[in-house]
Amino acid sequence: MRSLQVNRVYATFRRTAADQLRHPQSAIGTLLVAFFLILALFGRQLAPYSNPNDQSHDARVAPTLDLGALQLGEHPFGTDRLGRDVYSRVILGAGSIFRIAGLGTLISVILGSALGLFMGYQGGWIDEVIGRVIDALLAIPALLLALVLIGIIRNLDFAAGSWQAALADNVILLVISVLYIPVVARVARSTTLDIKTREFVEAAEIRGESQFYIIFREILPSVIPSLVVEASLRFSYAIFLVASLGFLGFGARPPSPDWGLMVNENRGGFYQLTPWALEFPALAIAALVIAVNLMSDGIRRAAQKGA
Amino acid sequence: MLHFLRRRFLFFFFTYLVSSLTIFFLLRILPGDPARVIAGGREATEEQVAEIREELGLNASLPEQYLSWARDFLRGEWGDTIAFRGAINRDLIIERSINSARLALVALLLSVPLSLALGVIAGLFENKLPDILISLLTLSVVSLPEFVTGLFLINIVALRWGRSELAQSLGWWFPSSSAVPANASFAEMLPALWLPAFSATLVMLAYISRLTRAGVIEELKRDYVRTAALKGIAWRTVIWRHVLRNALLPTITVIAISISWLVSGLVVIEYVFGFPGLGSLLIAAIERRDLLLVQAIAMVTVTVILFANLSADVAYALLNPRVELG
């Protein structure tokens, strides 16, 4: 039974791969995401200047990128008003957005699916109560809840080095988890409700297996395909949210090479001086958001076909 | 239908309770002295902290605190602002809410007809060139964060074209990104409303038009459409009199949902354009660490959204005779 379940998961991935070839836009999206992932992992090696705050260059140099001649030049994306290489900063900024959005998605998928599986399998009043509370929480717009949480946590006063201070430093991570755990839980719950009526679950119950065993060894493998779809969707929303919060000034603190922050720092009057310092990070955000959307569209389509 | 409405009302009150509890207890469950947090953290003086503790009745039990807080909110006593000295929260919020409502109104007036038209065209030409073009357009626009499209519009329309002779000759109505005073009249504000409203439109376009498209496609497959066509009724009449009438019904709900989307989506757009609305007030309140103002704005926003959702349900129930059966 176990190997059969594993095979089903494997088949979903194979279908996804085959589907990507039939729908070139999702293949392009996946390739672009892979490209950004490489930037995120090896940014320090790939960026010409591995220190994002190296101010030793001339300020306000126009981009030297020449697409016609395929030449990068000394400062492909120019330098900003403080003399920092925009190209290096864009490359180094990929790391933080992937780390926060990816980790946030991971935390919410793990905790959310555990909650959803438990609710779905238990049923009864526990499921009813938690389900209603989740419905009510989801009626509050995500961005509003995120801003209220950030607003409160920023005001808290912690001793340096304590775990609460570490939490406050990673407030965006916390926000993503709080926002997406209920969403993931709802998806996991509805799939569990369907799976738990199957014969193999009944068989395990008759064998007298523990609840833990039934939830995680019997039901979970069948829920994984829909969790993968939900995770890719959450990841695309998380990228969007991290970029937006960074832009609003609630993400990374200056002088981090955060894309949203870079866009915010170079708008208004500074845009006239160094338009490239705003345009390239904005382009990077747009490309990544679109790429992740296309990729998750492909994953969703493949999973629906398999179902 | 009564049963349906009763359930909706019950859910409305329950959701309202849960959201208000969330907003209230977020401040209480986190570590630290809420009075000091509200007063502004480390920078607050002991007197300010004591004053706030007195004002909020923090010495009472938690349920009592919640009840008195909720009562104050319903009465419109939302406290004094710390960030904007000399003003009280209620006046600030009402002024900014009116501005946001104006922005939302212009955005709805722009986006609803446009996206309905696009959705109907896409649905009638399912999988043909117009449909593909429209879905490409709406998908690429919706993927972009609001601040990217907003900044693009500011830089291209307001900064580049705004200096051209054409723009100068068009005069006052040409969109500009320059800030308007918060207490300007609707007519004075109108020139500053176009561009932010248009960025909001770009985001909503995809949602409404995709739902309309799906509705039209579903309705076209119905038996009665085939029957009408076979009876020899002109195709145009079938579309206008039958298909659209049925296909657009769900869209009413979508419009109400998009109102609740607008409320939060406008936060970023207002910030980008420097528009004096509720969203930019929320950002300012967070930046200036005015937690009572943050709480009050959150409660007002949630109230608006829940009422929008409730009225969508009621409108849907009234317009759709089939709900009675369900």
XYZ file of C-alpha atoms in Angstrom, chain B residues 65-231:
167
model
C -11.549 44.972 29.054
C -12.762 43.432 25.816
C -16.374 44.357 26.490
C -15.604 47.949 27.331
C -13.291 48.203 24.313
C -15.996 46.809 22.018
C -18.605 49.138 23.532
C -16.355 52.127 22.981
C -15.801 51.109 19.387
C -19.514 50.749 18.675
C -20.163 54.119 20.299
C -17.563 55.730 18.071
C -15.171 56.485 20.920
C -11.947 55.451 19.258
C -9.524 57.373 21.423
C -6.986 60.112 20.755
C -4.212 59.739 18.300
C -0.612 59.833 19.417
C 0.831 60.170 15.936
C -1.265 63.099 14.730
C -1.355 65.429 17.677
C -4.464 67.511 18.189
C -6.766 65.154 16.279
C -8.971 62.357 17.502
C -8.989 58.970 15.826
C -12.624 59.122 14.771
C -12.288 62.373 12.817
C -9.097 61.216 11.140
C -10.548 57.868 10.167
C -13.812 59.298 8.883
C -12.036 61.896 6.754
C -9.669 59.324 5.290
C -12.432 56.752 4.805
C -14.387 59.211 2.699
C -11.329 59.726 0.511
C -10.788 55.977 0.169
C -14.456 55.497 -0.672
C -14.124 58.085 -3.435
C -11.117 56.255 -4.811
C -12.924 52.911 -4.591
C -15.960 54.393 -6.326
C -13.926 55.678 -9.275
C -12.053 52.368 -9.419
C -15.323 50.407 -9.511
C -16.812 52.706 -12.151
C -13.743 52.099 -14.301
C -13.223 48.407 -13.681
C -16.712 46.901 -13.593
C -17.907 47.875 -17.109
C -14.485 47.205 -18.581
C -14.042 43.781 -17.043
C -17.658 42.736 -17.736
C -17.183 43.639 -21.390
C -13.873 41.797 -21.593
C -15.282 38.756 -19.793
C -18.354 38.548 -22.029
C -16.252 38.877 -25.190
C -13.825 36.232 -23.950
C -16.704 33.905 -23.052
C -18.444 34.299 -26.407
C -15.191 33.574 -28.259
C -14.054 30.738 -26.013
C -10.560 29.543 -26.953
C -10.490 31.752 -30.030
C -8.134 34.642 -30.621
C -10.043 37.357 -28.649
C -10.301 35.023 -25.658
C -6.594 34.160 -25.753
C -5.577 37.807 -26.085
C -7.823 38.878 -23.213
C -6.641 36.107 -20.902
C -2.999 36.887 -21.694
C -3.600 40.565 -20.963
C -5.497 40.062 -17.722
C -3.143 37.346 -16.450
C -0.009 39.355 -17.021
C -1.528 42.414 -15.370
C -2.823 40.586 -12.321
C 0.532 38.942 -11.658
C 2.202 42.258 -11.053
C 2.229 43.681 -7.529
C 0.154 46.852 -7.210
C 3.186 48.949 -6.437
C 4.959 47.911 -9.629
C 2.021 48.846 -11.859
C 1.405 51.961 -9.767
C 4.990 53.172 -10.071
C 4.961 52.347 -13.769
C 1.853 54.482 -14.243
C 3.316 57.346 -12.210
C 6.582 57.301 -14.104
C 5.135 56.896 -17.574
C 1.851 58.774 -17.434
C 2.384 61.440 -14.830
C 6.100 62.169 -15.117
C 6.839 61.532 -18.786
C 3.583 62.366 -20.542
C 2.518 64.876 -17.924
C 5.107 67.350 -19.205
C 4.113 66.960 -22.853
C 2.199 69.696 -24.653
C -0.795 67.433 -25.093
C -1.068 66.955 -21.358
C -0.687 70.672 -20.713
C -3.472 71.448 -23.180
C -5.765 68.875 -21.592
C -5.487 70.918 -18.440
C -6.790 70.125 -15.012
C -8.099 66.611 -15.465
C -4.807 65.167 -16.545
C -3.751 62.619 -13.956
C -1.030 63.791 -11.685
C 0.734 62.038 -8.884
C 0.982 65.182 -6.811
C -0.487 64.828 -3.354
C -3.873 66.345 -2.603
C -4.910 67.774 0.758
C -6.873 65.276 2.820
C -9.873 67.594 3.147
C -10.236 68.430 -0.547
C -13.676 68.193 -2.147
C -14.530 65.424 -4.592
C -14.164 67.728 -7.604
C -10.787 68.981 -6.414
C -9.655 65.435 -5.815
C -10.859 63.992 -9.089
C -7.738 64.741 -11.161
C -5.638 62.929 -8.576
C -8.008 59.954 -8.527
C -7.644 58.673 -12.084
C -4.252 57.091 -11.861
C -4.624 55.251 -8.534
C -8.109 54.133 -9.594
C -6.672 52.841 -12.832
C -3.993 50.804 -11.015
C -6.711 49.276 -8.844
C -8.679 48.541 -12.006
C -5.767 46.624 -13.488
C -5.712 44.311 -10.489
C -9.479 43.722 -10.398
C -9.793 43.303 -14.144
C -8.573 39.722 -14.155
C -10.803 38.506 -11.303
C -14.071 39.932 -12.565
C -13.482 39.194 -16.239
C -12.443 35.578 -15.624
C -15.555 34.917 -13.543
C -17.779 36.572 -16.137
C -16.118 34.497 -18.855
C -16.742 31.285 -16.937
C -20.393 32.275 -16.366
C -20.982 33.009 -20.040
C -19.347 29.754 -21.161
C -21.390 27.714 -18.699
C -24.632 29.382 -19.708
C -23.964 28.919 -23.440
C -23.828 25.152 -22.900
C -27.321 24.993 -21.398
C -30.119 23.192 -23.159
C -32.386 26.216 -23.324
C -29.802 28.082 -25.369
C -29.771 25.281 -27.910
C -33.555 25.141 -27.894
C -33.840 28.877 -28.432
C -31.345 28.761 -31.257
C -33.157 25.824 -32.877
C -36.480 27.634 -32.555
